[in-house]
PDB file of C-alpha atoms in Angstrom:
ATOM      1  CA  MET A  26     -48.173 -13.679  85.040  1.00 46.00           C
ATOM      2  CA  ASN A  27     -48.432 -11.017  82.000  1.00 53.00           C
ATOM      3  CA  LYS A  28     -44.890 -10.990  81.313  1.00 50.00           C
ATOM      4  CA  LEU A  29     -44.216  -9.109  84.850  1.00 42.00           C
ATOM      5  CA  ILE A  30     -41.008  -9.736  86.186  1.00 40.00           C
ATOM      6  CA  LEU A  31     -39.819  -8.025  89.630  1.00 33.00           C
ATOM      7  CA  TYR A  32     -36.128  -8.399  89.868  1.00 33.00           C
ATOM      8  CA  ILE A  33     -35.166  -7.884  93.770  1.00 29.00           C
ATOM      9  CA  ALA A  34     -31.673  -7.203  92.498  1.00 32.00           C
ATOM     10  CA  GLY A  35     -31.630  -3.639  91.279  1.00 30.00           C
ATOM     11  CA  VAL A  36     -35.391  -3.362  92.015  1.00 29.00           C
ATOM     12  CA  PHE A  37     -36.456  -3.207  88.323  1.00 34.00           C
ATOM     13  CA  LEU A  38     -39.978  -3.584  87.426  1.00 35.00           C
ATOM     14  CA  PHE A  39     -40.575  -5.374  83.786  1.00 41.00           C
ATOM     15  CA  VAL A  40     -43.905  -4.631  82.323  1.00 43.00           C
ATOM     16  CA  GLY A  41     -45.049  -6.792  79.553  1.00 49.00           C
ATOM     17  CA  CYS A  42     -47.336  -6.325  76.319  1.00 46.00           C
ATOM     18  CA  ALA A  43     -50.686  -6.553  78.499  1.00 45.00           C
ATOM     19  CA  ASN A  44     -49.924  -3.022  79.916  1.00 45.00           C
ATOM     20  CA  GLY A  45     -49.894   0.261  78.735  1.00 37.00           C
ATOM     21  CA  GLN A  46     -51.352  -0.418  75.252  1.00 48.00           C
ATOM     22  CA  SER A  47     -54.113   1.533  74.006  1.00 45.00           C
ATOM     23  CA  SER A  48     -55.515  -0.601  70.984  1.00 59.00           C
ATOM     24  CA  ASP A  49     -57.067  -3.743  70.462  1.00 72.00           C
ATOM     25  CA  LYS A  50     -57.315  -3.827  66.780  1.00 92.00           C
ATOM     26  CA  PHE A  51     -56.321  -7.179  65.605  1.00 94.00           C
ATOM     27  CA  ALA A  52     -54.065  -7.796  62.768  1.00 95.00           C
ATOM     28  CA  LYS A  53     -55.231  -9.431  59.596  1.00 94.00           C
ATOM     29  CA  LEU A  54     -54.517 -13.024  58.862  1.00 95.00           C
ATOM     30  CA  PRO A  55     -52.705 -13.245  55.700  1.00 94.00           C
ATOM     31  CA  GLN A  56     -53.741 -15.855  52.932  1.00 94.00           C
ATOM     32  CA  PRO A  57     -50.770 -18.366  52.057  1.00 96.00           C
ATOM     33  CA  LYS A  58     -49.313 -17.226  48.614  1.00 96.00           C
ATOM     34  CA  ALA A  59     -49.039 -19.935  45.769  1.00 96.00           C
ATOM     35  CA  GLY A  60     -46.535 -22.397  46.856  1.00 96.00           C
ATOM     36  CA  GLU A  61     -46.404 -21.443  50.376  1.00 98.00           C
ATOM     37  CA  ALA A  62     -46.928 -23.359  53.243  1.00 98.00           C
ATOM     38  CA  ILE A  63     -47.868 -22.974  56.945  1.00 98.00           C
ATOM     39  CA  ALA A  64     -46.927 -23.875  60.300  1.00 98.00           C
ATOM     40  CA  THR A  65     -47.869 -23.214  63.760  1.00 98.00           C
ATOM     41  CA  PHE A  66     -46.102 -23.219  66.995  1.00 98.00           C
ATOM     42  CA  GLY A  67     -46.503 -22.010  70.424  1.00 98.00           C
ATOM     43  CA  GLY A  68     -43.504 -21.727  72.758  1.00 98.00           C
ATOM     44  CA  GLY A  69     -43.893 -18.819  75.601  1.00 97.00           C
ATOM     45  CA  CYS A  70     -44.061 -15.406  74.734  1.00 97.00           C
ATOM     46  CA  PHE A  71     -44.667 -14.690  71.017  1.00 97.00           C
ATOM     47  CA  TRP A  72     -42.386 -11.911  70.814  1.00 97.00           C
ATOM     48  CA  SER A  73     -39.391 -13.566  70.688  1.00 97.00           C
ATOM     49  CA  MET A  74     -40.558 -16.759  68.999  1.00 98.00           C
ATOM     50  CA  SER A  75     -41.985 -14.782  66.336  1.00 98.00           C
ATOM     51  CA  GLU A  76     -38.821 -12.915  65.813  1.00 98.00           C
ATOM     52  CA  ALA A  77     -36.426 -15.880  66.077  1.00 98.00           C
ATOM     53  CA  LEU A  78     -38.558 -18.124  63.223  1.00 98.00           C
ATOM     54  CA  SER A  79     -38.679 -15.020  61.122  1.00 98.00           C
ATOM     55  CA  GLU A  80     -34.857 -14.896  61.160  1.00 98.00           C
ATOM     56  CA  LEU A  81     -34.645 -18.361  59.190  1.00 98.00           C
ATOM     57  CA  LYS A  82     -34.065 -18.766  55.372  1.00 98.00           C
ATOM     58  CA  GLY A  83     -37.024 -19.489  53.466  1.00 98.00           C
ATOM     59  CA  VAL A  84     -39.387 -17.845  56.201  1.00 98.00           C
ATOM     60  CA  ASN A  85     -41.538 -15.084  54.255  1.00 98.00           C
ATOM     61  CA  LYS A  86     -43.569 -14.131  57.337  1.00 98.00           C
ATOM     62  CA  VAL A  87     -44.524 -14.773  60.953  1.00 98.00           C
ATOM     63  CA  VAL A  88     -47.813 -13.655  62.696  1.00 98.00           C
ATOM     64  CA  SER A  89     -48.485 -13.529  66.566  1.00 98.00           C
ATOM     65  CA  GLY A  90     -51.511 -14.964  67.538  1.00 98.00           C
ATOM     66  CA  TYR A  91     -53.328 -17.535  69.660  1.00 98.00           C
ATOM     67  CA  ALA A  92     -54.526 -21.178  69.137  1.00 98.00           C
ATOM     68  CA  GLY A  93     -55.284 -24.143  70.976  1.00 98.00           C
ATOM     69  CA  GLY A  94     -58.259 -22.651  72.678  1.00 97.00           C
ATOM     70  CA  ASN A  95     -62.105 -22.763  72.547  1.00 94.00           C
ATOM     71  CA  THR A  96     -63.266 -19.129  72.073  1.00 94.00           C
ATOM     72  CA  LYS A  97     -63.241 -17.343  68.627  1.00 95.00           C
ATOM     73  CA  ASN A  98     -61.115 -14.244  68.089  1.00 95.00           C
ATOM     74  CA  PRO A  99     -59.735 -13.987  71.952  1.00 96.00           C
ATOM     75  CA  THR A 100     -58.139 -10.868  72.991  1.00 96.00           C
ATOM     76  CA  TYR A 101     -54.971 -10.861  74.699  1.00 96.00           C
ATOM     77  CA  ARG A 102     -56.555  -9.912  78.110  1.00 95.00           C
ATOM     78  CA  GLU A 103     -58.849 -13.012  77.842  1.00 96.00           C
ATOM     79  CA  VAL A 104     -55.761 -14.978  76.706  1.00 97.00           C
ATOM     80  CA  SER A 105     -53.795 -14.083  79.733  1.00 95.00           C
ATOM     81  CA  SER A 106     -56.591 -14.660  81.972  1.00 95.00           C
ATOM     82  CA  GLN A 107     -56.213 -18.537  80.945  1.00 95.00           C
ATOM     83  CA  SER A 108     -59.906 -18.881  80.582  1.00 95.00           C
ATOM     84  CA  THR A 109     -59.850 -19.745  76.821  1.00 97.00           C
ATOM     85  CA  ASN A 110     -57.280 -22.302  76.879  1.00 97.00           C
ATOM     86  CA  HIS A 111     -55.359 -20.509  73.949  1.00 98.00           C
ATOM     87  CA  ALA A 112     -51.548 -20.240  73.996  1.00 98.00           C
ATOM     88  CA  GLU A 113     -49.454 -17.727  72.662  1.00 98.00           C
ATOM     89  CA  THR A 114     -48.742 -18.673  69.325  1.00 98.00           C
ATOM     90  CA  VAL A 115     -46.858 -18.048  66.050  1.00 98.00           C
ATOM     91  CA  GLN A 116     -48.111 -18.798  62.511  1.00 98.00           C
ATOM     92  CA  VAL A 117     -45.211 -19.297  60.111  1.00 98.00           C
ATOM     93  CA  TYR A 118     -45.317 -18.654  56.301  1.00 98.00           C
ATOM     94  CA  TYR A 119     -42.721 -20.372  54.466  1.00 98.00           C
ATOM     95  CA  ASP A 120     -41.348 -21.536  51.275  1.00 98.00           C
ATOM     96  CA  PRO A 121     -40.842 -25.327  51.426  1.00 98.00           C
ATOM     97  CA  LYS A 122     -38.737 -25.119  48.445  1.00 98.00           C
ATOM     98  CA  LYS A 123     -35.996 -23.056  50.500  1.00 98.00           C
ATOM     99  CA  ILE A 124     -36.984 -24.479  54.231  1.00 98.00           C
ATOM    100  CA  SER A 125     -38.230 -27.840  55.137  1.00 98.00           C
ATOM    101  CA  TYR A 126     -40.771 -28.489  57.898  1.00 98.00           C
ATOM    102  CA  GLU A 127     -38.402 -30.447  59.725  1.00 98.00           C
ATOM    103  CA  LYS A 128     -36.068 -27.373  59.883  1.00 98.00           C
ATOM    104  CA  LEU A 129     -38.909 -25.310  61.350  1.00 98.00           C
ATOM    105  CA  VAL A 130     -39.268 -27.536  63.871  1.00 98.00           C
ATOM    106  CA  GLU A 131     -35.748 -27.778  64.736  1.00 98.00           C
ATOM    107  CA  GLY A 132     -35.609 -24.053  65.039  1.00 98.00           C
ATOM    108  CA  PHE A 133     -38.924 -23.987  66.940  1.00 98.00           C
ATOM    109  CA  PHE A 134     -37.176 -26.550  69.822  1.00 98.00           C
ATOM    110  CA  PHE A 135     -34.236 -24.130  69.740  1.00 96.00           C
ATOM    111  CA  ALA A 136     -36.266 -21.060  70.367  1.00 97.00           C
ATOM    112  CA  HIS A 137     -37.612 -21.859  73.647  1.00 97.00           C
ATOM    113  CA  ASP A 138     -37.347 -24.145  76.698  1.00 97.00           C
ATOM    114  CA  PRO A 139     -39.682 -27.352  75.528  1.00 98.00           C
ATOM    115  CA  THR A 140     -39.049 -28.862  78.847  1.00 98.00           C
ATOM    116  CA  THR A 141     -40.986 -26.384  81.487  1.00 97.00           C
ATOM    117  CA  LEU A 142     -44.635 -27.074  81.637  1.00 97.00           C
ATOM    118  CA  ASN A 143     -46.885 -24.386  81.271  1.00 97.00           C
ATOM    119  CA  ARG A 144     -44.084 -21.710  81.898  1.00 96.00           C
ATOM    120  CA  GLN A 145     -41.310 -19.916  80.220  1.00 96.00           C
ATOM    121  CA  GLY A 146     -38.873 -18.151  82.190  1.00 91.00           C
ATOM    122  CA  PRO A 147     -40.797 -15.643  84.257  1.00 94.00           C
ATOM    123  CA  ASP A 148     -43.885 -16.136  81.946  1.00 96.00           C
ATOM    124  CA  GLU A 149     -46.257 -18.514  83.935  1.00 96.00           C
ATOM    125  CA  GLY A 150     -49.414 -20.010  82.939  1.00 97.00           C
ATOM    126  CA  THR A 151     -51.033 -22.361  80.152  1.00 97.00           C
ATOM    127  CA  ASP A 152     -51.058 -19.479  77.578  1.00 98.00           C
ATOM    128  CA  TYR A 153     -47.150 -19.811  77.644  1.00 98.00           C
ATOM    129  CA  ARG A 154     -47.050 -23.659  77.192  1.00 98.00           C
ATOM    130  CA  SER A 155     -45.176 -25.238  74.846  1.00 98.00           C
ATOM    131  CA  ILE A 156     -47.263 -26.834  71.827  1.00 98.00           C
ATOM    132  CA  ALA A 157     -46.822 -27.865  68.252  1.00 98.00           C
ATOM    133  CA  PHE A 158     -49.996 -28.240  65.732  1.00 98.00           C
ATOM    134  CA  TYR A 159     -49.845 -30.341  63.062  1.00 98.00           C
ATOM    135  CA  ARG A 160     -51.794 -30.451  59.648  1.00 98.00           C
ATOM    136  CA  THR A 161     -51.079 -33.748  58.289  1.00 98.00           C
ATOM    137  CA  PRO A 162     -49.787 -37.335  59.762  1.00 98.00           C
ATOM    138  CA  GLU A 163     -46.355 -36.412  58.189  1.00 98.00           C
ATOM    139  CA  GLU A 164     -45.964 -33.372  60.250  1.00 98.00           C
ATOM    140  CA  LYS A 165     -46.968 -35.211  63.487  1.00 98.00           C
ATOM    141  CA  ASN A 166     -44.419 -37.923  62.582  1.00 98.00           C
ATOM    142  CA  ILE A 167     -41.876 -35.174  62.296  1.00 98.00           C
ATOM    143  CA  LEU A 168     -42.624 -33.526  65.393  1.00 98.00           C
ATOM    144  CA  LEU A 169     -42.532 -36.790  67.361  1.00 98.00           C
ATOM    145  CA  THR A 170     -39.272 -37.865  65.687  1.00 98.00           C
ATOM    146  CA  ALA A 171     -37.933 -34.431  66.682  1.00 98.00           C
ATOM    147  CA  ILE A 172     -38.870 -34.877  70.288  1.00 98.00           C
ATOM    148  CA  LYS A 173     -37.352 -38.128  70.344  1.00 98.00           C
ATOM    149  CA  ARG A 174     -34.156 -37.032  68.770  1.00 97.00           C
ATOM    150  CA  VAL A 175     -33.755 -33.918  70.978  1.00 96.00           C
ATOM    151  CA  ASN A 176     -34.415 -35.932  74.203  1.00 97.00           C
ATOM    152  CA  GLU A 177     -31.813 -38.537  73.214  1.00 97.00           C
ATOM    153  CA  SER A 178     -29.356 -35.935  72.364  1.00 95.00           C
ATOM    154  CA  LYS A 179     -29.567 -34.579  76.241  1.00 93.00           C
ATOM    155  CA  HIS A 180     -29.581 -31.033  74.560  1.00 92.00           C
ATOM    156  CA  TYR A 181     -31.730 -30.211  77.525  1.00 95.00           C
ATOM    157  CA  ASN A 182     -31.464 -31.381  80.910  1.00 95.00           C
ATOM    158  CA  ASN A 183     -35.045 -32.324  81.527  1.00 97.00           C
ATOM    159  CA  PRO A 184     -37.498 -34.269  78.847  1.00 97.00           C
ATOM    160  CA  ILE A 185     -39.600 -32.078  76.475  1.00 98.00           C
ATOM    161  CA  VAL A 186     -43.254 -31.639  77.428  1.00 98.00           C
ATOM    162  CA  THR A 187     -44.523 -29.817  74.259  1.00 98.00           C
ATOM    163  CA  GLN A 188     -47.981 -30.653  73.333  1.00 98.00           C
ATOM    164  CA  VAL A 189     -48.339 -32.292  69.921  1.00 98.00           C
ATOM    165  CA  VAL A 190     -51.896 -31.465  68.842  1.00 98.00           C
ATOM    166  CA  PRO A 191     -53.987 -31.310  65.454  1.00 98.00           C
ATOM    167  CA  PHE A 192     -54.295 -27.777  64.032  1.00 98.00           C
ATOM    168  CA  THR A 193     -57.842 -26.362  64.527  1.00 97.00           C
ATOM    169  CA  ALA A 194     -57.794 -22.717  63.975  1.00 98.00           C
ATOM    170  CA  PHE A 195     -55.246 -19.587  64.546  1.00 98.00           C
ATOM    171  CA  TYR A 196     -56.553 -16.221  65.651  1.00 98.00           C
ATOM    172  CA  PRO A 197     -54.217 -13.352  64.832  1.00 98.00           C
ATOM    173  CA  ALA A 198     -53.142 -11.093  67.886  1.00 97.00           C
ATOM    174  CA  GLU A 199     -53.802  -7.202  68.314  1.00 97.00           C
ATOM    175  CA  ALA A 200     -51.684  -5.440  65.944  1.00 96.00           C
ATOM    176  CA  TYR A 201     -49.597  -3.911  67.884  1.00 96.00           C
ATOM    177  CA  HIS A 202     -48.085  -7.623  68.842  1.00 97.00           C
ATOM    178  CA  GLN A 203     -46.922  -7.982  65.470  1.00 97.00           C
ATOM    179  CA  GLY A 204     -43.134  -7.348  65.136  1.00 97.00           C
ATOM    180  CA  TYR A 205     -43.003  -6.048  68.544  1.00 97.00           C
ATOM    181  CA  TYR A 206     -39.407  -7.100  69.154  1.00 97.00           C
ATOM    182  CA  ARG A 207     -37.886  -5.192  66.294  1.00 96.00           C
ATOM    183  CA  THR A 208     -39.993  -2.051  67.219  1.00 96.00           C
ATOM    184  CA  HIS A 209     -39.614  -1.888  70.997  1.00 96.00           C
ATOM    185  CA  GLY A 210     -35.793  -2.841  71.440  1.00 94.00           C
ATOM    186  CA  ASP A 211     -35.815  -0.687  74.479  1.00 94.00           C
ATOM    187  CA  ASN A 212     -38.553  -2.387  76.126  1.00 96.00           C
ATOM    188  CA  PRO A 213     -36.976  -3.833  79.382  1.00 96.00           C
ATOM    189  CA  TYR A 214     -38.801  -7.107  78.886  1.00 96.00           C
ATOM    190  CA  ILE A 215     -37.424  -7.497  75.468  1.00 97.00           C
ATOM    191  CA  GLU A 216     -33.581  -6.651  76.648  1.00 96.00           C
ATOM    192  CA  SER A 217     -33.969  -8.859  79.560  1.00 96.00           C
ATOM    193  CA  VAL A 218     -35.880 -11.722  78.702  1.00 96.00           C
ATOM    194  CA  SER A 219     -36.683 -11.562  74.528  1.00 97.00           C
ATOM    195  CA  GLU A 220     -33.324 -10.977  73.658  1.00 97.00           C
ATOM    196  CA  PRO A 221     -31.249 -13.681  75.394  1.00 97.00           C
ATOM    197  CA  LYS A 222     -33.682 -16.029  73.661  1.00 97.00           C
ATOM    198  CA  VAL A 223     -33.206 -14.719  70.252  1.00 98.00           C
ATOM    199  CA  LEU A 224     -29.473 -14.509  70.646  1.00 97.00           C
ATOM    200  CA  LYS A 225     -29.540 -18.243  71.689  1.00 96.00           C
ATOM    201  CA  PHE A 226     -31.544 -18.957  68.919  1.00 98.00           C
ATOM    202  CA  ARG A 227     -29.233 -17.596  66.408  1.00 98.00           C
ATOM    203  CA  LYS A 228     -26.074 -19.491  67.878  1.00 97.00           C
ATOM    204  CA  ALA A 229     -27.968 -22.712  67.612  1.00 96.00           C
ATOM    205  CA  MET A 230     -29.277 -22.081  64.035  1.00 98.00           C
ATOM    206  CA  ALA A 231     -26.385 -19.942  62.770  1.00 98.00           C
ATOM    207  CA  ALA A 232     -26.001 -22.046  59.478  1.00 97.00           C
ATOM    208  CA  ASP A 233     -29.695 -21.667  58.598  1.00 98.00           C
ATOM    209  CA  LEU A 234     -30.387 -17.750  59.063  1.00 98.00           C
ATOM    210  CA  LYS A 235     -30.640 -15.183  56.653  1.00 98.00           C
ATOM    211  CA  PRO A 236     -28.093 -12.776  55.834  1.00 96.00           C
ATOM    212  CA  GLY A 237     -27.643 -10.050  58.535  1.00 92.00           C
ATOM    213  CA  PHE A 238     -28.037 -12.193  61.475  1.00 92.00           C
TER     214      PHE A 238
END
């Protein structure tokens, strides 16, 4: 739905990042620094997911992009058309001495609703699916264990539907998507959809946030 929401009450029209953008310049994909690890997650619109995970202590950088598909260097419009099978995804660069992969996974499951199939709130489609990529058997086990734990906790009313798949490739999104949450706080979509998700995340992960959040 390209982050398009029509609220009948008030007749507000919220237009997401597919509209009104003039640049298709892709962001550069940074190489991990010495001692830095990488994790890749998809949980709906990457504007809020990127912001949420970047607020965790030990996270150095988060890049918005696309993963899980079959086209090299897809554009946002191609991903939104659901013709490439990519999901909106974030790649997290973190210091494993300051934050564990387990803690990142915990944050991931609190940063979105992992129980809705191919949908996050008003955004519908396979590009908004909940998906987690593992790079090692240990990461796969951590993800599956976390899913079992969250399901058993009844934190969500419905069971988790997150795909757990091996990592293959990540393509950075267009430059204008990077850090979009902080630079477009007055965007109606950010105010009405992204911000409530980030505030919910902050409440759930309060003990693990950087100072200032």
